[in-house]
Short mmCIF file of C-alpha atoms in Angstrom, two decimals:
data_model
loop_
_atom_site.label_atom_id
_atom_site.label_comp_id
_atom_site.label_asym_id
_atom_site.label_seq_id
_atom_site.Cartn_x
_atom_site.Cartn_y
_atom_site.Cartn_z
CA MET U 20 0.00 0.00 0.00
CA PRO U 21 1.48 3.42 -0.94
CA PRO U 22 2.13 5.83 1.94
CA PHE U 23 -0.33 8.59 2.72
CA ILE U 24 2.39 10.88 4.13
CA THR U 25 6.02 11.26 3.15
CA VAL U 26 8.09 12.91 5.89
CA ALA U 27 11.12 14.53 4.25
CA LEU U 28 14.22 15.67 6.10
CA CYS U 29 16.87 17.61 4.15
CA THR U 30 20.34 17.79 5.67
CA HIS U 31 23.78 19.21 4.90
CA ASN U 32 26.80 18.65 7.15
CA HIS U 33 24.96 18.63 10.48
CA VAL U 34 25.93 15.20 11.77
CA ASP U 35 26.11 16.54 15.34
CA ARG U 36 22.49 17.68 15.18
CA ILE U 37 20.86 14.97 13.09
CA LYS U 38 21.90 12.21 15.49
CA ARG U 39 19.40 13.43 18.06
CA THR U 40 16.74 14.16 15.43
CA LEU U 41 16.90 10.60 14.11
CA ALA U 42 16.83 9.18 17.63
CA ASP U 43 13.75 11.26 18.45
CA LEU U 44 11.78 9.59 15.63
CA ALA U 45 11.27 6.62 17.95
CA GLN U 46 8.88 8.67 20.10
CA LEU U 47 6.44 9.42 17.26
CA GLN U 48 2.95 8.01 17.62
CA PRO U 49 2.12 6.10 14.42
CA PRO U 50 -0.63 7.52 12.22
CA VAL U 51 -3.49 5.34 10.99
CA LYS U 52 -2.36 5.32 7.38
CA PRO U 53 1.10 4.19 6.18
CA TRP U 54 3.89 6.75 6.05
CA GLU U 55 7.46 6.82 4.78
CA PHE U 56 10.59 8.65 5.89
CA LEU U 57 12.71 10.24 3.17
CA VAL U 58 16.13 11.76 3.90
CA ILE U 59 17.78 14.01 1.33
CA ASP U 60 21.55 13.96 1.84
CA ASN U 61 22.47 17.33 0.31
CA GLY U 62 26.15 16.80 -0.51
CA CYS U 63 27.14 15.92 3.07
CA ALA U 64 30.88 15.43 3.72
CA ASP U 65 31.06 15.36 7.53
CA GLY U 66 30.06 11.81 8.42
CA THR U 67 26.31 12.32 7.92
CA SER U 68 26.23 9.95 4.95
CA GLU U 69 27.87 7.21 6.99
CA LEU U 70 25.41 7.76 9.84
CA LEU U 71 22.45 7.57 7.46
CA ALA U 72 23.76 4.27 6.08
CA GLU U 73 23.40 2.66 9.50
CA MET U 74 20.25 0.72 10.33
CA ALA U 75 19.87 1.23 14.08
CA TRP U 76 18.20 4.66 13.87
CA ARG U 77 15.48 3.60 11.43
CA PRO U 78 11.97 3.55 12.93
CA ALA U 79 10.38 0.12 12.99
CA GLY U 80 7.62 -0.60 10.50
CA VAL U 81 8.34 2.50 8.39
CA ALA U 82 9.70 2.56 4.87
CA VAL U 83 12.95 4.57 4.92
CA ARG U 84 14.85 5.91 1.92
CA VAL U 85 18.04 7.98 1.78
CA VAL U 86 18.69 9.89 -1.43
CA ARG U 87 21.75 12.00 -2.21
CA GLU U 88 21.35 15.36 -3.97
CA GLU U 89 24.62 16.87 -5.12
CA ASN U 90 23.24 20.30 -6.11
CA LEU U 91 23.86 22.28 -2.96
CA GLY U 92 21.03 24.30 -1.48
CA LEU U 93 17.98 23.70 0.70
CA SER U 94 15.58 24.47 -2.14
CA ASN U 95 17.40 22.01 -4.41
CA ALA U 96 17.10 19.36 -1.69
CA ARG U 97 13.40 20.06 -1.23
CA ASN U 98 12.82 19.89 -4.96
CA ARG U 99 14.53 16.49 -4.97
CA ALA U 100 12.10 15.44 -2.25
CA LEU U 101 9.23 16.42 -4.55
CA GLN U 102 10.60 14.01 -7.16
CA GLU U 103 11.20 11.16 -4.72
CA ALA U 104 8.11 11.30 -2.48
CA HIS U 105 5.49 8.54 -2.80
CA GLY U 106 2.94 10.00 -0.40
CA GLU U 107 -0.20 11.98 -1.16
CA TYR U 108 1.11 14.59 1.27
CA LEU U 109 4.73 15.68 1.72
CA LEU U 110 5.67 16.91 5.20
CA PHE U 111 8.99 18.69 5.74
CA MET U 112 11.11 18.92 8.87
CA ASP U 113 14.67 20.15 9.54
CA ASP U 114 17.68 18.25 10.86
CA ASP U 115 17.81 20.12 14.18
CA GLU U 116 14.23 19.53 15.31
CA THR U 117 12.35 17.29 17.72
CA PRO U 118 8.70 16.62 16.84
CA ASP U 119 6.02 16.29 19.49
CA PRO U 120 4.99 12.62 19.86
CA ALA U 121 1.54 13.39 18.37
CA TRP U 122 2.97 15.44 15.48
CA LEU U 123 2.20 12.98 12.68
CA VAL U 124 -1.16 11.92 14.12
CA VAL U 125 -2.39 15.52 14.38
CA TYR U 126 -1.31 16.31 10.83
CA GLU U 127 -2.99 13.16 9.50
CA GLN U 128 -6.27 14.08 11.20
CA ALA U 129 -6.19 17.58 9.67
CA MET U 130 -5.37 16.18 6.23
CA LEU U 131 -8.22 13.68 6.31
CA GLU U 132 -10.78 16.08 7.81
CA HIS U 133 -10.04 19.22 5.77
CA GLN U 134 -8.19 17.92 2.68
CA PRO U 135 -6.11 21.12 2.39
CA ASP U 136 -3.57 21.95 -0.28
CA ALA U 137 -0.99 22.86 2.36
CA LEU U 138 -0.62 22.89 6.13
CA GLY U 139 1.61 24.50 8.72
CA GLY U 140 2.21 23.72 12.39
CA ARG U 141 3.49 25.44 15.51
CA ILE U 142 7.24 25.76 16.04
CA GLU U 143 8.71 26.30 19.49
CA VAL U 144 12.30 27.31 20.24
CA LEU U 145 14.29 25.06 22.57
CA PHE U 146 17.63 26.28 23.95
CA GLU U 147 19.10 22.85 24.43
CA ASP U 148 22.56 23.47 25.88
CA GLY U 149 22.74 26.87 27.56
CA GLU U 150 20.98 30.01 28.68
CA ARG U 151 19.18 32.36 26.34
CA PRO U 152 21.32 35.49 25.71
CA ASP U 153 20.11 38.76 27.25
CA TRP U 154 20.01 40.48 23.86
CA LEU U 155 17.70 37.85 22.34
CA GLN U 156 14.39 39.66 22.82
CA ASP U 157 11.05 37.91 22.22
CA GLU U 158 10.54 39.81 18.97
CA LEU U 159 13.62 38.08 17.52
CA LEU U 160 12.53 34.49 18.17
CA GLY U 161 10.66 34.37 14.87
CA PHE U 162 14.02 34.62 13.10
CA LEU U 163 14.99 31.38 14.86
CA GLY U 164 11.86 29.71 13.51
CA LYS U 165 9.34 30.29 16.32
CA LEU U 166 5.83 30.37 14.86
CA ASP U 167 2.37 30.45 16.44
CA HIS U 168 -0.75 31.70 14.66
CA GLY U 169 -3.12 30.75 17.49
CA GLU U 170 -6.17 28.54 17.02
CA ALA U 171 -6.76 26.20 14.09
CA ARG U 172 -8.03 28.02 11.01
CA TRP U 173 -7.56 28.63 7.31
CA LEU U 174 -4.69 30.97 6.45
CA THR U 175 -5.49 33.58 3.82
CA GLU U 176 -3.17 36.52 4.53
CA ARG U 177 0.47 37.08 3.66
CA THR U 178 1.10 38.12 7.26
CA THR U 179 0.50 34.53 8.48
CA PRO U 180 3.13 32.43 6.66
CA ILE U 181 4.01 28.80 7.30
CA PHE U 182 7.67 27.97 7.92
CA GLY U 183 9.85 25.34 6.30
CA GLY U 184 10.72 23.62 9.57
CA ASN U 185 7.15 22.38 9.91
CA PHE U 186 4.99 22.56 6.80
CA ALA U 187 3.25 20.09 4.50
CA PHE U 188 1.79 20.06 1.01
CA ARG U 189 -0.47 17.90 -1.07
CA LEU U 190 2.12 16.67 -3.53
CA SER U 191 -0.04 17.45 -6.57
CA VAL U 192 -0.18 21.16 -5.63
CA PHE U 193 3.30 21.71 -7.05
CA ASP U 194 1.91 21.01 -10.52
CA ARG U 195 -0.06 24.24 -10.03
CA ILE U 196 2.38 26.50 -8.20
CA GLY U 197 5.79 25.24 -9.37
CA ASN U 198 8.75 24.00 -7.32
CA PHE U 199 10.81 25.77 -4.65
CA ASP U 200 12.86 28.68 -5.96
CA ALA U 201 16.43 27.38 -6.07
CA ARG U 202 17.79 30.94 -5.78
CA LEU U 203 16.40 31.14 -2.25
CA GLY U 204 17.12 29.20 0.92
CA ARG U 205 20.33 28.12 2.64
CA GLN U 206 23.19 27.10 0.39
CA GLY U 207 25.91 25.42 2.40
CA SER U 208 27.15 27.91 4.97
CA ALA U 209 25.46 30.85 3.21
CA ASN U 210 22.87 32.30 5.55
CA ASN U 211 20.12 32.78 2.98
CA GLY U 212 16.40 32.30 3.45
CA GLY U 213 13.02 33.37 2.17
CA GLU U 214 12.11 30.23 0.21
CA ASP U 215 9.31 29.21 2.57
CA THR U 216 7.53 32.57 2.70
CA GLU U 217 7.93 32.90 -1.07
CA ILE U 218 6.20 29.60 -1.75
CA TYR U 219 3.48 30.50 0.78
CA ARG U 220 2.77 33.65 -1.25
CA ARG U 221 2.48 31.48 -4.36
CA LEU U 222 0.00 29.22 -2.59
CA LEU U 223 -2.21 32.21 -1.85
CA GLU U 224 -1.85 33.65 -5.34
CA HIS U 225 -3.08 30.35 -6.83
CA GLY U 226 -6.06 30.17 -4.51
CA CYS U 227 -4.76 27.18 -2.56
CA ARG U 228 -6.34 26.20 0.76
CA VAL U 229 -3.78 26.47 3.57
CA ARG U 230 -4.65 25.04 6.99
CA TRP U 231 -3.06 26.11 10.27
CA VAL U 232 -2.65 23.10 12.60
CA PRO U 233 -1.43 24.35 16.01
CA GLY U 234 -1.39 20.88 17.57
CA ALA U 235 1.30 19.68 15.14
CA ILE U 236 4.22 20.94 17.21
CA ILE U 237 7.93 20.90 16.42
CA GLN U 238 10.71 21.92 18.82
CA HIS U 239 13.49 23.78 16.99
CA ARG U 240 16.61 23.04 18.98
CA ILE U 241 18.98 26.01 19.29
CA GLN U 242 22.60 25.42 20.23
CA THR U 243 22.93 28.41 22.51
CA PRO U 244 26.75 28.88 22.42
CA LYS U 245 26.51 29.32 18.65
CA LEU U 246 24.05 32.20 18.91
CA ARG U 247 25.70 35.37 17.68
CA ARG U 248 24.36 38.83 16.96
CA ASP U 249 26.07 38.74 13.58
CA TYR U 250 23.86 35.80 12.56
CA PHE U 251 20.82 38.06 12.64
CA LEU U 252 22.65 40.93 10.96
CA ASP U 253 23.98 38.68 8.19
CA LEU U 254 20.53 37.16 7.64
CA HIS U 255 19.01 40.59 7.05
CA PHE U 256 21.89 41.84 4.94
CA ARG U 257 21.49 38.85 2.62
CA GLN U 258 17.72 39.21 2.50
CA GLY U 259 18.04 42.88 1.59
CA ARG U 260 20.60 42.06 -1.05
CA MET U 261 18.31 39.55 -2.77
CA GLU U 262 15.31 41.86 -2.66
CA GLY U 263 17.32 44.86 -3.89
CA ALA U 264 18.48 42.98 -6.99
CA ARG U 265 14.96 41.72 -7.70
CA LYS U 266 13.38 45.14 -7.25
CA ARG U 267 15.91 46.75 -9.59
CA GLY U 268 15.27 44.25 -12.37
CA ASN U 269 16.49 45.79 -15.61
CA LEU U 270 16.60 49.34 -14.28
CA SER U 271 19.75 51.39 -13.73
CA ARG U 272 22.19 50.10 -11.13
CA VAL U 273 22.22 53.54 -9.54
CA PRO U 274 20.02 53.20 -6.43
CA PRO U 275 16.91 55.43 -6.29
CA ARG U 276 17.11 58.55 -4.14
CA TYR U 277 14.28 57.47 -1.84
CA LEU U 278 16.60 54.89 -0.30
CA VAL U 279 18.89 57.54 1.18
CA PRO U 280 16.52 58.80 3.90
CA GLN U 281 15.44 55.23 4.67
CA ILE U 282 19.02 54.14 5.28
CA LEU U 283 19.85 57.23 7.34
CA ARG U 284 16.72 56.74 9.42
CA ALA U 285 17.52 53.06 10.03
CA TYR U 286 21.08 53.78 11.14
CA GLY U 287 19.99 56.75 13.22
CA GLN U 288 17.38 54.71 15.11
CA ALA U 289 19.82 51.87 15.73
CA ILE U 290 22.54 54.16 17.05
CA ALA U 291 20.14 56.16 19.20
CA LEU U 292 18.61 53.08 20.82
CA ARG U 293 21.99 51.50 21.46
CA LEU U 294 23.23 54.67 23.18
CA LYS U 295 20.02 54.98 25.20
CA LYS U 296 19.33 51.38 26.27
CA GLY U 297 22.44 49.41 25.33
CA SER U 298 23.18 46.61 22.90
CA ALA U 299 20.71 44.22 24.56
CA HIS U 300 17.84 46.30 23.15
CA SER U 301 19.08 47.63 19.82
CA LEU U 302 19.57 44.52 17.66
CA ARG U 303 16.20 44.73 15.91
CA GLN U 304 16.98 48.24 14.69
CA GLU U 305 20.50 47.19 13.70
CA MET U 306 18.94 44.41 11.61
CA ASN U 307 16.86 47.02 9.76
CA ALA U 308 20.03 48.95 8.98
CA ALA U 309 21.73 45.77 7.76
CA TYR U 310 18.75 45.04 5.51
CA PHE U 311 18.86 48.46 3.82
CA THR U 312 22.63 48.18 3.39
CA GLY U 313 22.18 44.84 1.67
CA TYR U 314 19.34 46.25 -0.43
CA VAL U 315 21.61 48.95 -1.84
CA VAL U 316 24.48 46.52 -2.43
CA GLY U 317 22.14 44.11 -4.22
CA TRP U 318 20.69 46.92 -6.32
CA MET U 319 24.17 48.06 -7.40
CA LYS U 320 26.05 44.78 -7.81
CA ASP U 321 23.96 41.62 -8.06
CA PRO U 322 22.30 39.97 -11.06
CA ILE U 323 18.57 39.34 -10.98
#
């Protein structure tokens, strides 16, 4: 019998993280219908491939496949999952996450009851090996993947996206909306993003039915010693750079004048807040300044 759900995990050189993720699969409550577990080895060279070749981690009674994708990039790995999946629904998770035991069961119930085109679930942030830094304000947790849209409902607005660490699609929907944009998303150590919110916008533009499933909970494990302010700044610089190049299109590479006051305002607010309240309170404004800096650089230098 073909699986109803394909759970796909895409990984690149995170052997230290994926060990726990694979071990945590044993706690999952089995859904009613068959499911399969698909791992996309995205050019791993750190021992991940050898770990995946072992048998001990594989959940009992579940079809498991490991496929290697040499084209580096999270979107490339997800697109490979689209080709390889056998399920009616394709559910994505990341290699540094621990699903709630009822995760699969809750998703299956929502799929059977509502028959949506796509679904998203709640993501919590777990600081697994240290204390949360003082400068990491609540408003920044969304950039670490935290997501909560409240009660179960249909999502119809761009302001309520679903995130790649915990979203699912009816596999046939990609025939309508197209695959993941390979220009977006992490590529090796490059701190890119935006592929999940971009495909959510496409879902809405094509009139797809997107269901919010708050009971399908994932814990995104954060390795606290690796948290750095420059991670957030680099993320926004890169995002601005991509959007600046796209906005420019075929126009002149000379940035428009309206960007000048926006940049000055962003830097002014960041400096003022840092002087007034200290660095523990100014990072969000500094991220805005990094975004506008990247926007200008992308406008002037980058191809579309």
